[in-house]
Coordinates of C-alpha atoms in Angstrom, one line a residue:
X1 CA 20.9 -11.8 -8.9
X2 CA 24.4 -12.0 -11.0
X3 CA 25.1 -15.6 -12.1
X4 CA 28.6 -16.0 -14.2
X5 CA 28.9 -12.0 -14.0
X6 CA 25.2 -11.6 -15.8
X7 CA 22.5 -9.9 -14.7
X8 CA 19.9 -12.7 -13.9
X9 CA 16.0 -11.6 -14.9
X10 CA 15.3 -10.9 -10.9
X11 CA 17.5 -8.0 -11.1
X12 CA 16.0 -6.1 -13.7
X13 CA 12.1 -7.4 -12.1
X14 CA 13.6 -5.3 -8.9
X15 CA 15.6 -2.6 -10.1
X16 CA 15.6 -2.4 -13.8
X17 CA 14.9 1.3 -15.2
X18 CA 14.6 -0.2 -18.7
X19 CA 12.2 -2.9 -19.3
X20 CA 11.5 -3.1 -22.7
X21 CA 12.3 -6.8 -22.6
X22 CA 10.2 -7.7 -19.5
X23 CA 6.7 -6.4 -20.9
X24 CA 5.3 -8.7 -17.6
X25 CA 7.2 -6.0 -15.5
X26 CA 3.4 -4.0 -15.7
X27 CA 0.3 -3.5 -13.8
X28 CA -3.1 -2.7 -15.1
X29 CA -5.4 -0.1 -13.0
X30 CA -8.9 0.6 -13.7
X31 CA -11.6 2.7 -12.1
X32 CA -14.8 1.1 -13.2
X33 CA -18.0 2.8 -13.3
X34 CA -20.8 0.3 -11.0
X35 CA -20.8 -3.1 -10.4
X36 CA -19.4 -4.2 -13.5
X37 CA -16.8 -3.3 -15.8
X38 CA -18.9 -1.6 -18.6
X39 CA -17.9 2.0 -18.2
X40 CA -14.4 3.5 -17.3
X41 CA -13.5 6.4 -14.7
X42 CA -10.1 5.8 -14.7
X43 CA -7.6 3.7 -17.1
X44 CA -4.3 2.9 -16.9
X45 CA -1.4 0.6 -17.2
X46 CA 2.2 1.2 -15.8
X47 CA 5.2 -0.3 -16.1
X48 CA 8.3 -0.5 -13.6
X49 CA 10.3 -2.3 -11.1
X50 CA 9.1 -4.0 -8.3
X51 CA 9.5 -0.8 -6.4
X52 CA 8.0 1.4 -8.6
X53 CA 4.6 -0.7 -9.2
X54 CA 3.9 -1.0 -5.8
X55 CA 4.0 3.0 -5.7
X56 CA 1.7 3.3 -8.4
X57 CA -0.8 0.7 -7.2
X58 CA -0.7 2.5 -3.7
X59 CA -1.2 6.3 -5.2
X60 CA -3.7 4.4 -7.5
X61 CA -5.9 3.4 -4.0
X62 CA -5.4 7.0 -2.3
X63 CA -7.1 8.7 -5.6
X64 CA -10.2 6.1 -5.6
X65 CA -10.5 5.8 -2.5
X66 CA -11.6 7.7 0.4
X67 CA -9.5 9.1 3.3
X68 CA -11.8 9.9 6.4
X69 CA -10.6 10.8 10.3
X70 CA -11.6 9.9 13.3
X71 CA -11.3 10.8 16.9
X72 CA -10.0 9.0 19.6
X73 CA -11.1 10.7 23.3
X74 CA -10.3 13.9 23.4
X75 CA -7.0 14.2 21.3
X76 CA -5.9 11.8 19.0
X77 CA -7.4 11.9 15.4
X78 CA -7.1 9.0 13.4
X79 CA -7.0 9.3 9.8
X80 CA -8.2 5.9 7.9
X81 CA -8.2 4.6 4.0
X82 CA -11.9 3.4 4.0
X83 CA -9.9 -0.2 3.5
X84 CA -6.9 -0.7 6.0
X85 CA -3.6 0.8 3.9
X86 CA -2.0 -2.3 5.2
X87 CA -4.0 -4.8 3.9
X88 CA -4.1 -3.2 0.1
X89 CA 0.1 -2.8 0.4
X90 CA 0.3 -6.6 1.6
X91 CA -2.1 -7.9 -1.4
X92 CA -0.2 -6.0 -4.1
X93 CA 3.3 -7.2 -2.7
X94 CA 2.0 -10.5 -2.3
X95 CA 0.6 -10.4 -5.9
X96 CA 4.0 -8.9 -7.3
X97 CA 6.5 -11.6 -4.8
X98 CA 4.5 -14.7 -5.9
X99 CA 3.5 -14.0 -9.1
X100 CA 4.6 -16.5 -12.0
X101 CA 7.3 -14.0 -14.2
X102 CA 7.5 -16.6 -16.5
X103 CA 4.3 -15.8 -18.0
X104 CA 5.1 -12.6 -20.3
X105 CA 1.7 -12.1 -21.4
X106 CA 0.5 -11.5 -18.0
X107 CA 0.5 -8.8 -16.2
X108 CA -1.0 -8.1 -12.3
X109 CA -4.7 -6.0 -12.2
X110 CA -6.6 -4.1 -10.1
X111 CA -9.6 -3.2 -10.5
X112 CA -11.4 -1.3 -8.3
X113 CA -15.9 -1.0 -8.4
X114 CA -18.2 0.8 -6.1
X115 CA -18.4 -2.1 -4.1
X116 CA -15.2 -4.0 -4.2
X117 CA -11.4 -4.1 -5.4
X118 CA -10.0 -6.8 -7.0
X119 CA -6.1 -8.0 -7.5
X120 CA -5.2 -10.7 -9.7
X121 CA -2.1 -12.2 -10.6
X122 CA -0.9 -15.2 -12.6
X123 CA 0.0 -17.8 -10.4
X124 CA -1.5 -20.0 -8.3
X125 CA -0.8 -21.7 -4.5
X126 CA 1.9 -24.2 -4.0
X127 CA 0.4 -27.8 -3.3
X128 CA -0.6 -28.9 -0.4
X129 CA -0.8 -24.7 1.1
X130 CA -4.0 -23.2 1.2
X131 CA -5.5 -19.5 2.2
X132 CA -7.1 -21.0 5.5
X133 CA -3.5 -22.4 6.6
X134 CA -1.8 -19.4 5.9
X135 CA -4.5 -17.7 8.6
X136 CA -4.4 -20.3 10.6
X137 CA -2.6 -19.5 14.3
X138 CA -1.4 -23.4 14.4
X139 CA -0.3 -23.7 11.1
X140 CA 1.5 -19.7 11.0
X141 CA 4.1 -22.1 13.4
X142 CA 5.5 -24.5 11.1
X143 CA 8.3 -22.5 9.3
X144 CA 6.5 -24.3 5.5
X145 CA 4.0 -22.1 5.6
X146 CA 5.8 -19.6 3.3
X147 CA 6.8 -20.5 0.0
X148 CA 7.7 -17.9 -2.2
X149 CA 7.9 -19.3 -6.2
X150 CA 10.3 -16.6 -6.4
X151 CA 13.0 -16.8 -3.4
X152 CA 15.6 -14.4 -4.5
X153 CA 12.8 -11.6 -5.9
X154 CA 11.2 -12.4 -1.8
X155 CA 14.2 -12.1 -0.5
X156 CA 15.0 -9.0 -1.4
X157 CA 11.8 -7.6 -0.8
X158 CA 11.8 -8.9 2.8
X159 CA 15.4 -7.1 2.9
X160 CA 14.0 -4.0 1.6
X161 CA 11.0 -4.1 4.3
X162 CA 8.5 -4.7 1.6
X163 CA 7.8 -8.0 3.3
X164 CA 8.1 -7.8 6.7
X165 CA 6.5 -11.1 8.1
X166 CA 7.3 -14.2 6.3
X167 CA 4.2 -15.9 6.1
X168 CA 1.1 -14.4 7.9
X169 CA 0.5 -11.6 5.6
X170 CA -2.8 -13.1 5.2
X171 CA -3.8 -13.0 8.4
X172 CA -2.6 -9.4 9.0
X173 CA -5.1 -8.3 5.6
X174 CA -7.8 -10.5 7.5
X175 CA -7.2 -8.7 10.8
X176 CA -6.8 -5.3 9.6
X177 CA -10.3 -5.8 7.9
X178 CA -12.1 -7.3 10.8
X179 CA -10.7 -4.4 12.7
X180 CA -12.8 -1.0 10.8
X181 CA -16.4 -4.0 10.9
X182 CA -15.5 -5.1 6.2
X183 CA -15.2 -8.8 5.9
X184 CA -12.4 -10.3 5.4
X185 CA -11.1 -10.9 2.1
X186 CA -12.0 -13.0 -0.3
X187 CA -9.1 -15.2 -1.9
X188 CA -9.5 -18.0 -5.1
X189 CA -7.1 -19.8 -7.0
X190 CA -8.3 -21.4 -9.6
X191 CA -4.7 -23.1 -10.9
X192 CA -4.1 -19.8 -13.3
X193 CA -4.7 -17.1 -11.0
X194 CA -5.0 -16.2 -7.8
X195 CA -7.5 -12.8 -7.0
X196 CA -7.8 -11.0 -3.5
X197 CA -11.1 -9.3 -3.6
X198 CA -12.0 -6.7 -0.8
X199 CA -15.3 -5.7 0.1
X200 CA -16.2 -1.7 -0.1
X201 CA -17.9 0.0 3.0
X202 CA -21.8 0.9 2.1
X203 CA -22.7 4.0 3.9
X204 CA -26.4 5.0 3.8
X205 CA -25.4 9.0 4.0
X206 CA -23.6 8.3 1.0
X207 CA -26.7 7.9 -0.6
X208 CA -28.1 10.5 1.0
X209 CA -25.5 13.0 -0.5
X210 CA -26.1 11.0 -4.1
X211 CA -28.3 13.6 -6.2
X212 CA -27.7 12.4 -9.5
X213 CA -24.8 11.3 -9.7
X214 CA -23.5 7.2 -9.6
X215 CA -22.1 6.6 -5.7
X216 CA -18.5 6.1 -7.7
X217 CA -18.1 9.5 -8.6
X218 CA -19.4 11.1 -5.4
X219 CA -16.2 8.6 -3.5
X220 CA -13.7 10.0 -6.4
X221 CA -14.8 13.9 -5.8
X222 CA -14.7 13.6 -2.0
X223 CA -11.4 11.7 -2.0
X224 CA -10.0 14.7 -4.4
X225 CA -11.1 17.4 -2.4
X226 CA -10.0 15.8 0.6
X227 CA -6.5 15.9 -1.2
X228 CA -6.2 19.0 -2.2
X229 CA -7.3 20.7 1.3
X230 CA -4.7 18.6 2.5
X231 CA -2.0 19.5 -0.2
X232 CA -2.8 23.4 0.6
X233 CA -2.9 23.4 4.1
X234 CA 0.9 21.8 4.9
X235 CA 3.3 24.3 5.1
X236 CA 6.7 23.4 3.1
X237 CA 8.4 22.2 6.0
X238 CA 6.2 19.3 6.8
X239 CA 5.8 18.5 3.0
X240 CA 9.7 18.4 3.0
X241 CA 9.9 15.7 6.0
X242 CA 7.1 14.0 4.2
X243 CA 8.9 13.2 1.2
X244 CA 12.1 12.3 3.1
X245 CA 10.6 9.6 4.9
X246 CA 8.1 7.7 2.5
X247 CA 7.6 4.7 2.9
X248 CA 10.1 3.8 5.5
X249 CA 11.2 4.2 9.4
X250 CA 13.9 6.6 10.4
X251 CA 15.8 7.2 13.2
X252 CA 16.2 10.8 14.4
X253 CA 20.0 10.9 13.5
X254 CA 19.3 9.4 10.0
X255 CA 16.7 12.2 9.2
X256 CA 19.2 14.5 10.2
X257 CA 21.8 13.2 7.8
X258 CA 19.0 12.7 5.1
X259 CA 17.5 16.2 5.2
X260 CA 21.3 17.7 5.9
X261 CA 20.3 19.1 9.3
X262 CA 23.1 19.4 12.4
X263 CA 20.7 21.2 14.5
X264 CA 18.3 18.7 16.8
X265 CA 16.4 21.4 18.2
X266 CA 16.0 23.4 14.7
X267 CA 14.9 20.7 12.7
X268 CA 12.7 18.9 15.8
X269 CA 10.9 22.8 16.2
X270 CA 10.2 23.4 12.6
X271 CA 10.5 19.8 10.9
X272 CA 9.3 16.9 13.0
X273 CA 7.0 18.3 15.9
X274 CA 4.7 20.3 13.6
X275 CA 4.6 17.2 11.4
X276 CA 3.4 15.1 14.5
X277 CA 1.4 17.3 15.7
X278 CA -0.7 17.6 12.7
X279 CA -0.9 14.2 12.0
X280 CA 1.4 13.5 9.2
X281 CA 4.2 12.1 10.9
X282 CA 3.9 9.3 13.8
X283 CA 6.2 7.6 16.7
X284 CA 7.5 4.1 15.6
X285 CA 7.2 3.3 19.7
X286 CA 4.2 5.3 20.8
X287 CA 4.2 3.7 24.3
X288 CA 7.8 5.9 25.0
X289 CA 7.9 8.7 23.0
X290 CA 11.2 9.6 24.4
X291 CA 13.3 6.6 23.5
X292 CA 16.7 6.9 22.6
X293 CA 15.3 4.3 19.9
X294 CA 12.2 5.9 18.3
X295 CA 11.6 5.8 14.6
X296 CA 9.6 8.2 13.0
X297 CA 7.0 7.5 9.8
X298 CA 3.6 8.6 8.1
X299 CA 0.9 8.2 9.0
X300 CA -2.2 7.2 6.5
X301 CA -2.8 10.8 5.9
X302 CA 1.4 11.4 5.7
X303 CA 1.2 8.6 3.0
X304 CA -1.8 10.4 1.0
X305 CA 0.3 13.0 0.6
X306 CA 3.2 11.5 -0.3
X307 CA 1.5 9.3 -3.0
X308 CA 0.0 12.4 -4.4
X309 CA 2.5 13.4 -6.5
X310 CA 3.7 10.1 -7.7

């Protein structure tokens, strides 16, 4: 990211704070009423580096998509964004990683409609590499299935944890949507722009509750109510650990250091255990909670709190 003692464009895109010379470092976020672009419910543009743009996109999703919980068995309650969180985040990260950054007049767009979400970015798939190849298991064994047009940016995003699996993002998005009973996202490439389209779930019960308000308004009010209840119901200790963890995974010792604690027992009793029992923090290794290598991260419900003030 430094050449001949000078900062390269990739460094600015990734870590810059004053991006006046990089107008393409922006994301357009819109929530439309209905199925077309005739009327806005919410419309904004956010400037920032790649990490800030990912946060802005995820915060927008939490604001406008429903978060619901389901009970598995008698004990575990699992919260789920209406379109799986990991699939949405992967799509946003891919758009930022693979976009044509040289086009200063183009920006990444995210549009939420009543029936779908559209994420678009300037760029195209590499020659001889199609979405179907990237989701084919045999093709994925080929190291050439990941050919980022911005290798420096892609490598830093991989090191930082934004990219978790080279060349496997589309498969993960498909699998996540299938897991919750949604169609696989549709991907199109017209040679100038790549679009990813997620289908939003429909609900007969939701239509019954719709008395004069549009489906979009009902979803928006529902998601806001859920967020407010969550914020009011958690104590300050849980909120602190949520802010400390964010999008990362940390060991017990790392959390102790980050939050300034020396006593493991006090930290566990007042912070970690209540956060896990309340469903905001989860084990990385769920099969062995007491593993010495255990790490902790946020659940989707915890991430909703994390992004609520972004």
